[in-house]
Coordinates of C-alpha atoms in Angstrom, one line a residue:
Chain J
M282 CA -31.9 9.7 -29.2
S283 CA -31.3 7.7 -25.8
G284 CA -33.9 5.5 -24.4
E285 CA -35.3 4.5 -27.8
S286 CA -35.6 0.9 -28.7
V287 CA -34.9 0.1 -32.4
K288 CA -35.4 -3.5 -33.5
L289 CA -34.9 -5.0 -36.9
L290 CA -36.4 -8.4 -37.7
G291 CA -34.1 -9.6 -40.7
Y292 CA -32.6 -12.6 -42.4
W293 CA -28.9 -12.5 -43.3
A294 CA -29.3 -13.4 -46.9
S295 CA -32.4 -11.0 -47.7
P296 CA -31.6 -8.0 -49.8
F297 CA -34.6 -6.4 -48.5
A298 CA -33.3 -6.5 -45.0
L299 CA -29.9 -5.4 -46.2
R300 CA -31.7 -2.0 -47.5
V301 CA -32.7 -1.3 -43.8
K302 CA -29.4 -2.2 -42.2
W303 CA -27.7 0.2 -44.7
A304 CA -30.2 2.8 -43.9
L305 CA -29.7 2.5 -40.2
K306 CA -26.0 2.4 -40.5
L307 CA -26.0 5.6 -42.6
K308 CA -27.9 7.4 -39.9
E309 CA -25.7 5.9 -37.1
I310 CA -28.8 4.5 -35.2
E311 CA -28.4 1.9 -32.7
Y312 CA -30.6 -1.1 -33.1
Q313 CA -31.0 -4.7 -31.9
Y314 CA -30.9 -7.1 -34.8
V315 CA -33.2 -10.2 -34.6
E316 CA -32.0 -12.9 -37.1
E317 CA -35.2 -14.8 -38.2
D318 CA -34.9 -18.5 -39.0
L319 CA -36.6 -18.6 -42.2
P320 CA -38.7 -20.5 -43.2
N321 CA -39.6 -21.3 -39.4
K322 CA -41.0 -17.8 -39.0
S323 CA -41.0 -16.5 -35.3
P324 CA -44.4 -15.7 -33.6
L325 CA -43.0 -12.2 -33.2
L326 CA -42.6 -11.8 -36.9
L327 CA -46.1 -13.2 -37.5
R328 CA -47.3 -10.7 -34.8
Y329 CA -45.4 -7.6 -36.2
N330 CA -46.2 -8.4 -40.0
P331 CA -49.4 -10.3 -40.0
V332 CA -50.4 -9.1 -43.8
H333 CA -47.1 -10.3 -45.7
K334 CA -45.5 -12.5 -42.8
R335 CA -42.0 -11.5 -44.2
V336 CA -38.9 -9.6 -43.2
P337 CA -37.7 -7.0 -42.9
V338 CA -39.7 -5.5 -39.9
L339 CA -38.5 -2.3 -38.2
V340 CA -39.9 -2.1 -34.7
H341 CA -39.5 1.4 -33.1
D342 CA -40.6 1.7 -29.4
G343 CA -42.7 -1.4 -29.7
K344 CA -44.4 -0.2 -33.2
P345 CA -43.8 -2.1 -36.4
V346 CA -43.1 -0.9 -39.9
A347 CA -43.1 -3.3 -42.8
E348 CA -42.0 -3.2 -46.5
S349 CA -38.3 -2.2 -46.9
L350 CA -39.0 1.1 -49.0
I351 CA -41.6 2.2 -46.6
I352 CA -39.2 1.6 -43.7
L353 CA -36.6 3.7 -45.5
E354 CA -38.9 6.5 -45.8
Y355 CA -40.0 6.2 -42.0
I356 CA -36.3 6.1 -40.7
D357 CA -35.7 9.2 -43.1
E358 CA -38.8 11.2 -41.6
T359 CA -38.0 10.1 -38.0
W360 CA -34.2 10.6 -37.9
K361 CA -33.4 13.7 -40.1
H362 CA -29.7 13.9 -40.1
N363 CA -27.9 12.5 -43.0
P364 CA -31.0 12.4 -45.2
I365 CA -31.6 9.5 -47.6
L366 CA -34.2 11.2 -49.9
P367 CA -33.7 14.6 -51.4
Q368 CA -35.9 17.5 -50.2
D369 CA -37.2 18.7 -53.4
P370 CA -40.7 17.2 -54.0
Y371 CA -39.8 16.3 -57.7
E372 CA -36.5 14.7 -57.1
R373 CA -38.3 12.7 -54.3
A374 CA -41.0 11.5 -56.8
Q375 CA -38.0 10.6 -59.1
A376 CA -36.2 8.6 -56.4
R377 CA -39.5 6.8 -55.6
F378 CA -40.2 6.1 -59.2
W379 CA -36.8 4.2 -59.6
A380 CA -37.0 2.3 -56.5
G381 CA -40.3 1.0 -57.5
F382 CA -39.0 0.1 -61.0
I383 CA -36.3 -2.1 -59.3
D384 CA -39.0 -3.6 -57.3
E385 CA -41.4 -4.0 -60.1
K386 CA -39.3 -4.9 -62.9
C387 CA -35.6 -5.6 -62.0
V388 CA -36.3 -8.1 -59.0
P389 CA -38.8 -10.1 -61.1
A390 CA -36.7 -10.4 -64.0
I391 CA -33.6 -11.4 -62.2
M392 CA -35.6 -13.8 -60.1
S393 CA -37.1 -15.3 -63.3
A394 CA -33.7 -15.8 -64.8
F395 CA -32.7 -17.7 -61.6
T396 CA -35.8 -19.9 -61.3
N397 CA -36.2 -20.9 -65.0
Q398 CA -34.2 -22.9 -67.4
G399 CA -33.6 -22.8 -71.2
E400 CA -35.3 -20.5 -73.2
E401 CA -37.4 -18.9 -70.4
K402 CA -34.2 -18.3 -68.5
E403 CA -32.7 -16.5 -71.6
K404 CA -35.9 -14.4 -72.2
A405 CA -35.8 -13.4 -68.5
A406 CA -32.1 -12.7 -68.6
K407 CA -32.6 -10.3 -71.8
E408 CA -35.5 -8.6 -69.9
A409 CA -33.3 -8.0 -66.7
R410 CA -30.7 -6.5 -68.8
E411 CA -32.9 -4.2 -70.5
N412 CA -34.3 -3.2 -67.1
L413 CA -30.9 -2.6 -65.9
K414 CA -29.9 -0.6 -68.9
T415 CA -33.0 1.4 -68.4
L416 CA -32.0 2.0 -64.7
E417 CA -28.6 3.1 -65.8
S418 CA -30.3 6.2 -67.5
A419 CA -31.4 7.3 -64.0
L420 CA -27.8 7.4 -62.9
G421 CA -26.3 9.3 -65.9
G422 CA -22.7 10.5 -65.2
K423 CA -23.1 10.9 -61.3
D424 CA -21.1 8.9 -58.8
F425 CA -24.5 7.8 -56.9
F426 CA -28.2 7.8 -57.8
G427 CA -28.2 10.3 -54.8
G428 CA -25.6 12.6 -56.4
E429 CA -22.4 12.9 -54.6
T430 CA -23.5 10.7 -51.7
V431 CA -25.5 7.3 -51.3
G432 CA -29.5 8.0 -51.6
F433 CA -32.6 6.2 -51.5
V434 CA -32.1 4.4 -55.0
D435 CA -28.5 3.4 -54.1
I436 CA -30.0 1.7 -51.1
A437 CA -32.7 0.1 -52.9
A438 CA -30.7 -1.1 -55.8
G439 CA -27.1 -1.7 -54.5
W440 CA -27.8 -5.3 -53.6
I441 CA -28.2 -6.1 -57.2
G442 CA -24.4 -6.0 -57.4
L443 CA -24.1 -9.0 -55.3
W444 CA -27.2 -11.0 -55.9
A445 CA -27.2 -10.7 -59.8
R446 CA -23.6 -11.6 -59.9
N447 CA -24.4 -14.8 -57.9
V448 CA -27.4 -15.4 -60.3
E449 CA -24.9 -15.0 -63.3
E450 CA -22.5 -17.4 -61.9
I451 CA -25.1 -20.2 -60.7
A452 CA -27.7 -20.0 -63.6
E453 CA -25.1 -19.0 -66.2
V454 CA -26.7 -15.9 -67.6
N455 CA -25.5 -12.6 -68.3
L456 CA -27.0 -9.8 -66.2
I457 CA -24.7 -7.0 -65.5
D458 CA -23.2 -6.3 -68.8
A459 CA -20.0 -4.1 -68.5
E460 CA -20.0 -3.3 -72.1
T461 CA -23.5 -2.3 -72.6
M462 CA -24.0 -0.6 -69.0
P463 CA -20.5 0.5 -68.1
L464 CA -21.9 3.3 -65.8
L465 CA -24.2 1.1 -64.1
N466 CA -21.3 -1.6 -63.7
A467 CA -19.0 1.1 -62.3
W468 CA -21.6 2.2 -59.9
F469 CA -22.1 -1.3 -58.5
G470 CA -18.5 -1.7 -57.8
R471 CA -18.6 1.9 -56.1
V472 CA -21.7 1.4 -53.9
L473 CA -20.6 -1.9 -52.6
E474 CA -17.3 -0.4 -51.4
A475 CA -18.8 2.5 -50.0
P476 CA -17.5 2.7 -46.3
V477 CA -20.9 2.3 -44.1
L478 CA -22.4 0.0 -46.7
K479 CA -19.4 -2.4 -47.2
E480 CA -19.7 -3.5 -43.5
C481 CA -23.3 -4.7 -43.8
V482 CA -22.9 -6.8 -46.9
P483 CA -23.2 -10.5 -46.3
P484 CA -20.1 -12.7 -46.7
R485 CA -20.0 -13.4 -50.4
D486 CA -19.0 -16.9 -50.4
K487 CA -21.7 -17.8 -47.6
L488 CA -24.2 -16.0 -50.0
L489 CA -23.2 -17.8 -53.0
E490 CA -23.5 -21.2 -51.4
H491 CA -26.8 -20.2 -50.0
N492 CA -28.0 -19.1 -53.4
R493 CA -26.6 -22.1 -55.0
G494 CA -28.5 -24.3 -52.6
F495 CA -31.8 -22.6 -53.7
H496 CA -31.1 -23.1 -57.1
K497 CA -30.6 -26.7 -56.9
I498 CA -33.9 -27.1 -55.0
L499 CA -35.8 -24.8 -57.5
T500 CA -34.1 -26.5 -60.7
A501 CA -34.7 -30.1 -59.3
A502 CA -38.4 -29.1 -58.8
S503 CA -38.9 -28.0 -62.3
S504 CA -36.9 -30.7 -64.1
Chain I
M16 CA -52.0 33.6 -58.1
A17 CA -51.4 32.5 -61.6
T18 CA -52.6 29.3 -62.8
E19 CA -49.8 26.9 -62.5
D20 CA -49.0 24.7 -65.3
V21 CA -50.5 21.4 -64.4
V22 CA -51.5 18.9 -67.2
L23 CA -52.9 15.4 -66.6
L24 CA -52.4 12.8 -69.3
D25 CA -55.7 11.0 -68.7
C26 CA -58.1 8.3 -69.5
W27 CA -61.6 8.5 -67.8
A28 CA -61.9 4.9 -67.1
S29 CA -58.7 4.4 -65.4
P30 CA -58.8 4.4 -61.7
Y31 CA -55.2 5.4 -61.5
C32 CA -56.0 8.4 -63.3
M33 CA -59.0 9.0 -61.1
R34 CA -56.6 9.1 -58.1
V35 CA -54.6 12.0 -59.3
K36 CA -57.8 13.9 -60.1
I37 CA -59.4 13.5 -56.8
A38 CA -56.0 14.6 -55.2
L39 CA -55.9 17.7 -57.5
E40 CA -59.4 18.6 -56.8
E41 CA -58.9 18.0 -53.0
K42 CA -56.2 20.4 -53.0
G43 CA -58.3 22.8 -55.3
I44 CA -55.6 22.7 -58.2
K45 CA -56.7 23.8 -61.5
Y46 CA -55.4 21.4 -64.2
E47 CA -55.7 20.6 -67.8
E48 CA -57.0 17.1 -68.6
R49 CA -55.8 15.6 -71.9
A50 CA -57.4 12.4 -72.8
E51 CA -55.2 9.6 -74.2
D52 CA -56.6 7.2 -76.6
L53 CA -54.9 4.1 -75.1
F54 CA -56.0 1.6 -77.8
G55 CA -56.0 4.0 -80.8
G56 CA -52.6 5.5 -80.5
K57 CA -50.8 7.0 -77.4
S58 CA -49.8 10.7 -78.0
E59 CA -46.0 11.5 -78.7
L60 CA -46.2 13.4 -75.3
L61 CA -47.1 10.4 -73.3
L62 CA -44.5 8.3 -75.0
T63 CA -41.7 11.0 -74.3
S64 CA -43.0 11.6 -70.8
N65 CA -43.3 8.2 -69.7
P66 CA -40.7 6.2 -71.7
V67 CA -40.3 3.3 -69.2
Y68 CA -44.0 2.4 -68.9
A69 CA -46.0 4.4 -71.5
K70 CA -48.9 4.6 -69.3
V71 CA -51.4 7.1 -67.9
P72 CA -51.5 8.8 -65.6
V73 CA -49.0 11.2 -66.2
L74 CA -48.8 14.6 -64.4
L75 CA -46.9 17.4 -66.1
H76 CA -46.1 20.1 -63.7
K77 CA -44.5 23.0 -65.3
G78 CA -43.4 20.7 -68.2
K79 CA -41.8 18.1 -65.8
P80 CA -43.5 14.6 -66.0
L81 CA -44.4 12.5 -62.9
C82 CA -45.4 8.8 -63.3
E83 CA -47.2 6.2 -61.5
S84 CA -50.4 7.6 -59.5
S85 CA -49.4 6.7 -55.8
I86 CA -46.1 8.5 -56.6
I87 CA -48.1 11.5 -58.3
V88 CA -50.4 11.6 -55.3
G89 CA -47.4 11.9 -53.0
Y90 CA -46.0 14.6 -55.2
I91 CA -49.1 16.5 -55.0
E92 CA -49.3 16.1 -51.3
E93 CA -45.7 17.3 -50.8
T94 CA -46.0 20.4 -53.2
W95 CA -49.3 21.8 -52.3
A96 CA -49.5 21.6 -48.6
S97 CA -53.2 22.4 -47.9
P98 CA -55.5 20.5 -47.0
P99 CA -53.0 17.5 -45.7
L100 CA -53.8 14.1 -47.3
L101 CA -51.3 12.4 -44.8
P102 CA -51.0 12.7 -41.0
S103 CA -48.0 14.5 -39.7
C104 CA -46.6 11.8 -37.3
P105 CA -43.9 9.6 -39.2
Y106 CA -45.6 6.5 -37.6
A107 CA -48.9 7.1 -38.9
R108 CA -47.5 8.2 -42.3
S109 CA -45.7 4.8 -42.6
Q110 CA -49.0 2.9 -41.9
A111 CA -50.9 4.8 -44.5
K112 CA -48.0 4.1 -46.9
F113 CA -48.3 0.6 -46.1
W114 CA -51.9 0.3 -46.9
V115 CA -51.6 2.3 -50.1
D116 CA -48.7 -0.2 -51.1
Y117 CA -51.1 -3.0 -50.1
V118 CA -54.0 -1.7 -52.2
D119 CA -51.7 -1.0 -55.1
K120 CA -50.5 -4.6 -55.1
K121 CA -53.8 -6.2 -54.3
L122 CA -57.1 -4.7 -55.1
F123 CA -57.4 -4.0 -58.8
D124 CA -55.7 -7.2 -59.9
A125 CA -57.9 -9.4 -57.4
G126 CA -60.8 -7.6 -59.0
G127 CA -59.3 -8.1 -62.6
N128 CA -59.1 -11.9 -62.0
I129 CA -63.0 -12.1 -61.4
W130 CA -64.0 -10.8 -65.0
R131 CA -60.8 -12.6 -66.7
T132 CA -62.0 -16.1 -65.4
K133 CA -64.9 -18.4 -65.2
G134 CA -66.1 -21.5 -63.3
E135 CA -64.0 -22.7 -60.5
A136 CA -61.1 -20.1 -61.1
Q137 CA -63.7 -17.4 -60.9
E138 CA -64.9 -18.8 -57.6
V139 CA -61.3 -18.7 -56.3
A140 CA -60.9 -15.0 -57.6
I141 CA -64.0 -13.8 -56.0
K142 CA -62.9 -15.4 -52.8
D143 CA -59.4 -13.8 -53.0
F144 CA -61.2 -10.3 -53.8
I145 CA -63.4 -10.6 -50.9
E146 CA -60.3 -11.4 -48.6
V147 CA -58.7 -8.2 -49.5
L148 CA -61.9 -6.3 -48.8
K149 CA -62.3 -7.7 -45.6
Q150 CA -58.8 -6.9 -44.7
L151 CA -59.6 -3.3 -45.6
E152 CA -62.6 -3.2 -43.7
K153 CA -60.6 -4.4 -40.6
V154 CA -58.2 -1.4 -41.2
L155 CA -61.0 1.0 -41.6
G156 CA -62.5 -0.1 -38.3
D157 CA -65.2 2.2 -36.9
K158 CA -63.7 5.4 -38.5
D159 CA -65.3 7.6 -40.9
F160 CA -62.3 7.4 -43.4
F161 CA -59.1 5.6 -43.6
G162 CA -57.4 8.8 -42.6
G163 CA -59.5 9.0 -39.6
D164 CA -61.8 11.9 -39.3
S165 CA -60.7 13.2 -42.6
F166 CA -60.4 12.1 -46.2
G167 CA -56.9 11.2 -46.8
F168 CA -54.1 9.5 -49.1
V169 CA -55.4 6.0 -48.5
D170 CA -59.1 7.0 -49.1
I171 CA -58.1 8.4 -52.6
I172 CA -56.1 5.5 -53.6
T173 CA -58.8 3.1 -52.8
I174 CA -61.8 4.9 -53.7
A175 CA -60.8 5.1 -57.3
I176 CA -60.7 1.5 -57.6
T177 CA -64.4 1.1 -56.3
S178 CA -65.6 2.7 -59.5
W179 CA -64.9 -0.9 -61.1
F180 CA -66.6 -2.8 -58.3
L181 CA -70.0 -2.9 -60.1
A182 CA -68.3 -4.5 -63.2
F183 CA -66.6 -7.1 -60.9
E184 CA -70.1 -7.7 -59.0
K185 CA -71.8 -8.2 -62.2
F186 CA -69.3 -10.7 -63.6
G187 CA -68.8 -12.4 -60.4
N188 CA -72.6 -12.4 -59.6
F189 CA -71.8 -11.2 -55.9
K190 CA -72.4 -8.2 -54.1
V191 CA -69.8 -6.4 -52.0
E192 CA -72.2 -4.9 -49.4
D193 CA -73.0 -8.6 -48.4
H194 CA -69.6 -9.3 -47.5
T195 CA -68.3 -5.9 -46.3
P196 CA -71.0 -3.6 -45.3
K197 CA -68.8 -1.2 -43.3
L198 CA -66.5 -0.9 -46.3
S199 CA -69.8 -0.2 -48.5
A200 CA -70.8 2.3 -46.2
W201 CA -67.4 4.1 -46.5
I202 CA -67.8 3.8 -50.3
N203 CA -71.1 5.8 -50.1
R204 CA -69.5 8.3 -47.5
C205 CA -66.7 9.0 -50.0
M206 CA -69.1 9.5 -52.9
Q207 CA -70.8 12.2 -50.9
R208 CA -67.7 14.5 -51.2
K209 CA -67.9 16.8 -54.2
T210 CA -64.3 16.2 -55.4
V211 CA -64.9 12.2 -55.6
A212 CA -68.4 12.6 -57.2
K213 CA -66.9 15.1 -59.8
V214 CA -64.3 12.4 -60.8
I215 CA -65.7 9.1 -60.4
P216 CA -67.5 7.8 -63.4
D217 CA -70.9 6.0 -63.6
P218 CA -69.9 2.4 -62.6
E219 CA -72.5 1.4 -65.5
K220 CA -70.2 2.9 -68.0
I221 CA -67.1 1.3 -66.4
Y222 CA -69.2 -2.2 -66.8
E223 CA -69.4 -1.3 -70.4
V224 CA -65.7 -0.7 -70.8
V225 CA -65.1 -4.2 -69.2
I226 CA -67.5 -5.9 -71.7
N227 CA -65.7 -4.2 -74.6
L228 CA -62.2 -5.1 -73.0
K229 CA -63.4 -8.8 -72.9
K230 CA -64.5 -8.6 -76.4
M231 CA -61.2 -7.1 -77.6
M232 CA -59.3 -9.9 -75.6
G233 CA -61.4 -12.5 -77.4
M234 CA -63.1 -13.5 -74.1
E235 CA -66.6 -14.6 -73.9

């Protein structure tokens, strides 16, 4: 639709901002990207997301929407072509369940494996592997969580393929186990190579160095 | 119209279950309530219907399980159209979902921290809880309901948790009304609704539940 203003406040290394970029690209929506200089949050960000003060925030015709999964639903309801969520209410509920599972279980476990050391780290990594194995049960034999094409859960979880691999290398843990979760492992490869999604992914080397930098700070603080 | 096969795996004291019941009542849907004994032993049906979290509520619609209360309420909204619990405009819907998410992340846990702590830690917990209430009061503004003129999604998600407020108040020795009078007025307004009054248990009984929880957890 012409004349509409769509702005995304993001950060290049944020997996949550990546979700929104993917959704916008899949819907072929033109938008202006504003890179936030975290941790120096701009007055604009603080004005648009006073409650959580974080990226991503989608601003559509001056009206802000915050929280990545909520933004995805907003995008899907506003621009109805190339749907992200299924039509059927039961399948929609399932998609929301798994996206919620990723944020409530997978993200904290992976973060915990990244920020801790020794036994705590191993415990977190084990939990992360268990959660990812559980996530695999939702995928089954499908190419994508969305079926034949990328959908809500693929967009919500795809970033793990990059970030978890970085955590594995930096923190020296095993998270994505090709032997115990072969379907999920194959899906990670597939989703990150999918045409539209591939273009938005941050440069791997840059991301690895960025994450490595964080790790140094976090582990220096705890030792 | 034949009664649809709607079963709720339930615990009377759970605000998460209350949310689902209020939504079903609002939509006029007949359902079967099956009480789960969460401490004595969860049923086979619960464990197979919710293998990921093994928690209530679980809604079974024609045998298919749905988990996580806010998601269940969303499903109810999308399956039975009338009366609508969400506005029709995508932006207003996104704002409602934002506040549902906020309440989900903040309110019950903030309240829980009050009865789980003592002394200075409890003072901090009370302060945090009141901040959450003040934020909600700000969102409510001068509206009758979070949904505007009509009772809606955010109202349902939030009112269920207020059944535990008396317990928080007694353990924390404070009153919600003193800090957020408009929110208290909203609570009373919601409690006037038949659907809410039918579902929300006596807060004194919830207070007893918390006393027992503390005993079970070995807290004084």
